[in-house]
């Protein structure tokens, strides 16, 4: 099965994701990638390279080569190809925003009454919005997941109210969660 497309966008002041790293450091450099709807087969070498970059996107090509036992020139070629093919889309810094007073708020929504054209416009507007740092279209009980950062419940309530004022007629149901702590685990599918 294809993995649901996750649309992620960043802004200058929202260019990171929270991460707690056992108190050692508040910065973690990670790799962001996505799978296109078109089938793309990763071979063992690609998976090893992506696994290493996912653990530490700042890792040098030489270091990846040593740890994966893949020749350096092949590692360099593969990374370049993965970038060109769109398998690797960008390298981002993750900052522990909780340490500077931000919490993560998530809104889960059921969408109804939108035409295909309205849905496309809806998602374009959400992705461009400075209120949300993560937008995911999904299947199941919820059609849409949104994530936002705020320093208080009052600040988040203003974000939620703007969202519902603009799109409330298309929201059949919604739920909200507040994330106190989140951990990024190693991906086992690579």
mmCIF file of C-alpha atoms in Angstrom:
data_model
loop_
_atom_site.group_PDB
_atom_site.id
_atom_site.type_symbol
_atom_site.label_atom_id
_atom_site.label_comp_id
_atom_site.label_asym_id
_atom_site.label_seq_id
_atom_site.Cartn_x
_atom_site.Cartn_y
_atom_site.Cartn_z
ATOM 1 C CA UNK A 1 0.000 0.000 0.000
ATOM 2 C CA UNK A 2 1.089 3.547 -0.550
ATOM 3 C CA UNK A 3 1.807 5.680 2.466
ATOM 4 C CA UNK A 4 -0.585 8.621 2.871
ATOM 5 C CA UNK A 5 0.970 11.813 1.621
ATOM 6 C CA UNK A 6 2.104 14.004 4.458
ATOM 7 C CA UNK A 7 2.345 17.637 3.558
ATOM 8 C CA UNK A 8 4.722 19.533 5.729
ATOM 9 C CA UNK A 9 5.691 23.136 5.369
ATOM 10 C CA UNK A 10 7.885 25.395 7.370
ATOM 11 C CA UNK A 11 8.108 29.152 7.919
ATOM 12 C CA UNK A 12 11.104 31.138 9.110
ATOM 13 C CA UNK A 13 9.728 31.265 12.650
ATOM 14 C CA UNK A 14 8.247 27.745 12.535
ATOM 15 C CA UNK A 15 11.085 25.825 10.919
ATOM 16 C CA UNK A 16 11.515 23.112 13.486
ATOM 17 C CA UNK A 17 9.799 20.322 15.370
ATOM 18 C CA UNK A 18 9.955 19.705 19.117
ATOM 19 C CA UNK A 19 12.231 16.980 20.379
ATOM 20 C CA UNK A 20 13.286 15.906 23.839
ATOM 21 C CA UNK A 21 16.687 14.299 23.735
ATOM 22 C CA UNK A 22 17.138 13.011 27.307
ATOM 23 C CA UNK A 23 18.218 16.470 28.459
ATOM 24 C CA UNK A 24 21.569 16.248 26.657
ATOM 25 C CA UNK A 25 20.880 18.784 23.933
ATOM 26 C CA UNK A 26 17.879 20.619 22.578
ATOM 27 C CA UNK A 27 18.912 20.350 18.934
ATOM 28 C CA UNK A 28 18.538 17.333 16.740
ATOM 29 C CA UNK A 29 19.242 17.404 13.034
ATOM 30 C CA UNK A 30 16.960 15.121 11.118
ATOM 31 C CA UNK A 31 16.102 14.233 7.581
ATOM 32 C CA UNK A 32 12.651 14.861 6.155
ATOM 33 C CA UNK A 33 11.606 12.722 3.206
ATOM 34 C CA UNK A 34 8.427 11.462 1.656
ATOM 35 C CA UNK A 35 7.211 8.705 -0.632
ATOM 36 C CA UNK A 36 5.549 9.763 -3.864
ATOM 37 C CA UNK A 37 2.369 8.020 -4.899
ATOM 38 C CA UNK A 38 4.347 6.559 -7.785
ATOM 39 C CA UNK A 39 6.132 3.384 -6.751
ATOM 40 C CA UNK A 40 9.797 3.929 -5.983
ATOM 41 C CA UNK A 41 11.828 0.934 -4.951
ATOM 42 C CA UNK A 42 14.601 1.486 -2.436
ATOM 43 C CA UNK A 43 17.357 -1.068 -2.593
ATOM 44 C CA UNK A 44 19.428 -2.112 0.424
ATOM 45 C CA UNK A 45 22.063 0.569 -0.171
ATOM 46 C CA UNK A 46 19.483 3.357 -0.439
ATOM 47 C CA UNK A 47 17.820 2.145 2.762
ATOM 48 C CA UNK A 48 21.124 2.046 4.643
ATOM 49 C CA UNK A 49 22.036 5.561 3.479
ATOM 50 C CA UNK A 50 18.590 6.955 4.338
ATOM 51 C CA UNK A 51 18.668 5.251 7.722
ATOM 52 C CA UNK A 52 22.000 6.912 8.548
ATOM 53 C CA UNK A 53 20.765 10.323 7.357
ATOM 54 C CA UNK A 54 17.550 9.891 9.313
ATOM 55 C CA UNK A 55 19.565 9.346 12.478
ATOM 56 C CA UNK A 56 21.843 12.320 11.781
ATOM 57 C CA UNK A 57 21.391 14.423 8.634
ATOM 58 C CA UNK A 58 24.684 16.218 9.372
ATOM 59 C CA UNK A 59 26.677 13.003 9.023
ATOM 60 C CA UNK A 60 29.434 13.326 6.432
ATOM 61 C CA UNK A 61 29.503 11.203 3.298
ATOM 62 C CA UNK A 62 32.743 9.607 4.523
ATOM 63 C CA UNK A 63 31.165 8.704 7.853
ATOM 64 C CA UNK A 64 28.100 7.220 6.119
ATOM 65 C CA UNK A 65 30.417 5.273 3.847
ATOM 66 C CA UNK A 66 32.327 3.806 6.789
ATOM 67 C CA UNK A 67 29.231 2.905 8.803
ATOM 68 C CA UNK A 68 27.374 1.341 5.878
ATOM 69 C CA UNK A 69 30.436 -0.171 4.187
ATOM 70 C CA UNK A 70 29.344 1.381 0.904
ATOM 71 C CA UNK A 71 32.096 3.095 -1.135
ATOM 72 C CA UNK A 72 32.197 6.871 -0.653
ATOM 73 C CA UNK A 73 31.590 7.744 -4.317
ATOM 74 C CA UNK A 74 28.504 5.488 -4.386
ATOM 75 C CA UNK A 75 27.125 7.098 -1.196
ATOM 76 C CA UNK A 76 27.609 10.542 -2.734
ATOM 77 C CA UNK A 77 25.937 9.461 -5.995
ATOM 78 C CA UNK A 78 23.018 7.805 -4.179
ATOM 79 C CA UNK A 79 22.309 10.854 -1.990
ATOM 80 C CA UNK A 80 22.374 13.104 -5.058
ATOM 81 C CA UNK A 81 19.993 10.743 -6.886
ATOM 82 C CA UNK A 82 17.637 10.501 -3.867
ATOM 83 C CA UNK A 83 17.485 14.305 -3.786
ATOM 84 C CA UNK A 84 16.831 14.551 -7.536
ATOM 85 C CA UNK A 85 14.135 11.842 -7.394
ATOM 86 C CA UNK A 86 12.361 13.652 -4.555
ATOM 87 C CA UNK A 87 12.828 10.833 -2.034
ATOM 88 C CA UNK A 88 14.794 13.254 0.150
ATOM 89 C CA UNK A 89 13.127 16.656 0.055
ATOM 90 C CA UNK A 90 15.044 18.672 2.636
ATOM 91 C CA UNK A 91 17.192 18.647 5.721
ATOM 92 C CA UNK A 92 15.745 20.421 8.753
ATOM 93 C CA UNK A 93 16.758 21.297 12.283
ATOM 94 C CA UNK A 94 14.520 20.206 15.116
ATOM 95 C CA UNK A 95 14.507 22.371 18.198
ATOM 96 C CA UNK A 96 13.017 21.462 21.575
ATOM 97 C CA UNK A 97 10.474 24.263 21.621
ATOM 98 C CA UNK A 98 9.140 23.038 24.966
ATOM 99 C CA UNK A 99 12.325 24.361 26.519
ATOM 100 C CA UNK A 100 11.401 27.869 25.404
ATOM 101 C CA UNK A 101 7.787 27.690 26.493
ATOM 102 C CA UNK A 102 5.890 26.301 23.480
ATOM 103 C CA UNK A 103 3.442 23.402 23.492
ATOM 104 C CA UNK A 104 2.186 21.402 20.532
ATOM 105 C CA UNK A 105 -1.537 21.381 19.869
ATOM 106 C CA UNK A 106 -3.152 19.013 17.375
ATOM 107 C CA UNK A 107 -6.545 19.320 15.735
ATOM 108 C CA UNK A 108 -8.139 16.196 14.237
ATOM 109 C CA UNK A 109 -10.957 16.975 11.769
ATOM 110 C CA UNK A 110 -13.696 15.239 9.817
ATOM 111 C CA UNK A 111 -14.293 17.126 6.577
ATOM 112 C CA UNK A 112 -17.658 17.168 4.775
ATOM 113 C CA UNK A 113 -19.426 19.065 2.029
ATOM 114 C CA UNK A 114 -16.403 20.077 -0.041
ATOM 115 C CA UNK A 115 -16.005 19.602 -3.753
ATOM 116 C CA UNK A 116 -12.681 18.299 -5.058
ATOM 117 C CA UNK A 117 -11.727 21.816 -6.159
ATOM 118 C CA UNK A 118 -12.637 23.255 -2.741
ATOM 119 C CA UNK A 119 -10.565 20.542 -1.020
ATOM 120 C CA UNK A 120 -7.524 21.364 -3.140
ATOM 121 C CA UNK A 121 -7.871 25.059 -2.305
ATOM 122 C CA UNK A 122 -8.480 24.201 1.359
ATOM 123 C CA UNK A 123 -5.239 22.202 1.627
ATOM 124 C CA UNK A 124 -3.246 24.838 -0.259
ATOM 125 C CA UNK A 125 -4.451 27.499 2.183
ATOM 126 C CA UNK A 126 -3.676 25.351 5.234
ATOM 127 C CA UNK A 127 -0.168 24.565 4.002
ATOM 128 C CA UNK A 128 0.475 28.277 3.388
ATOM 129 C CA UNK A 129 -0.969 29.291 6.775
ATOM 130 C CA UNK A 130 1.424 30.486 9.468
ATOM 131 C CA UNK A 131 -0.916 29.017 12.101
ATOM 132 C CA UNK A 132 -0.050 25.392 11.313
ATOM 133 C CA UNK A 133 3.331 23.714 11.170
ATOM 134 C CA UNK A 134 2.050 20.309 10.081
ATOM 135 C CA UNK A 135 -0.825 19.397 7.769
ATOM 136 C CA UNK A 136 -1.679 15.754 7.060
ATOM 137 C CA UNK A 137 -4.484 14.370 4.920
ATOM 138 C CA UNK A 138 -5.449 10.907 6.149
ATOM 139 C CA UNK A 139 -8.024 8.128 6.075
ATOM 140 C CA UNK A 140 -10.090 6.654 8.881
ATOM 141 C CA UNK A 141 -12.112 8.517 11.485
ATOM 142 C CA UNK A 142 -10.241 11.755 10.827
ATOM 143 C CA UNK A 143 -9.654 13.220 7.356
ATOM 144 C CA UNK A 144 -7.242 15.914 8.452
ATOM 145 C CA UNK A 145 -4.606 16.364 11.149
ATOM 146 C CA UNK A 146 -3.188 19.797 11.944
ATOM 147 C CA UNK A 147 -0.416 20.708 14.355
ATOM 148 C CA UNK A 148 0.329 24.106 15.803
ATOM 149 C CA UNK A 149 2.666 25.591 18.415
ATOM 150 C CA UNK A 150 1.534 28.095 20.990
ATOM 151 C CA UNK A 151 2.836 29.443 24.284
ATOM 152 C CA UNK A 152 -0.541 29.202 25.993
ATOM 153 C CA UNK A 153 -3.995 27.689 25.681
ATOM 154 C CA UNK A 154 -5.337 31.201 25.037
ATOM 155 C CA UNK A 155 -2.933 31.652 22.108
ATOM 156 C CA UNK A 156 -3.925 28.256 20.677
ATOM 157 C CA UNK A 157 -7.621 29.063 21.177
ATOM 158 C CA UNK A 158 -7.171 32.104 18.922
ATOM 159 C CA UNK A 159 -5.611 29.852 16.246
ATOM 160 C CA UNK A 160 -8.466 27.349 16.568
ATOM 161 C CA UNK A 161 -11.106 30.093 16.400
ATOM 162 C CA UNK A 162 -9.561 31.560 13.201
ATOM 163 C CA UNK A 163 -9.545 28.089 11.645
ATOM 164 C CA UNK A 164 -13.173 27.333 12.611
ATOM 165 C CA UNK A 165 -14.391 30.788 11.590
ATOM 166 C CA UNK A 166 -12.945 30.331 8.110
ATOM 167 C CA UNK A 167 -13.622 26.594 7.560
ATOM 168 C CA UNK A 168 -16.188 25.629 10.220
ATOM 169 C CA UNK A 169 -18.973 24.966 7.713
ATOM 170 C CA UNK A 170 -16.875 22.103 6.283
ATOM 171 C CA UNK A 171 -15.856 20.594 9.638
ATOM 172 C CA UNK A 172 -18.313 17.852 10.679
ATOM 173 C CA UNK A 173 -16.416 17.010 13.871
ATOM 174 C CA UNK A 174 -13.082 17.761 15.490
ATOM 175 C CA UNK A 175 -10.975 16.847 18.485
ATOM 176 C CA UNK A 176 -7.972 18.526 20.074
ATOM 177 C CA UNK A 177 -4.951 17.093 21.851
ATOM 178 C CA UNK A 178 -2.128 18.819 23.662
ATOM 179 C CA UNK A 179 1.257 17.144 23.373
ATOM 180 C CA UNK A 180 3.286 17.524 26.551
ATOM 181 C CA UNK A 181 6.248 15.437 25.432
ATOM 182 C CA UNK A 182 7.054 13.683 22.186
ATOM 183 C CA UNK A 183 9.855 11.349 21.241
ATOM 184 C CA UNK A 184 11.226 10.683 17.798
ATOM 185 C CA UNK A 185 12.014 7.020 17.401
ATOM 186 C CA UNK A 186 14.254 5.433 14.835
ATOM 187 C CA UNK A 187 12.380 4.440 11.745
ATOM 188 C CA UNK A 188 12.398 0.688 11.317
ATOM 189 C CA UNK A 189 11.066 0.725 7.760
ATOM 190 C CA UNK A 190 14.348 2.006 6.304
#
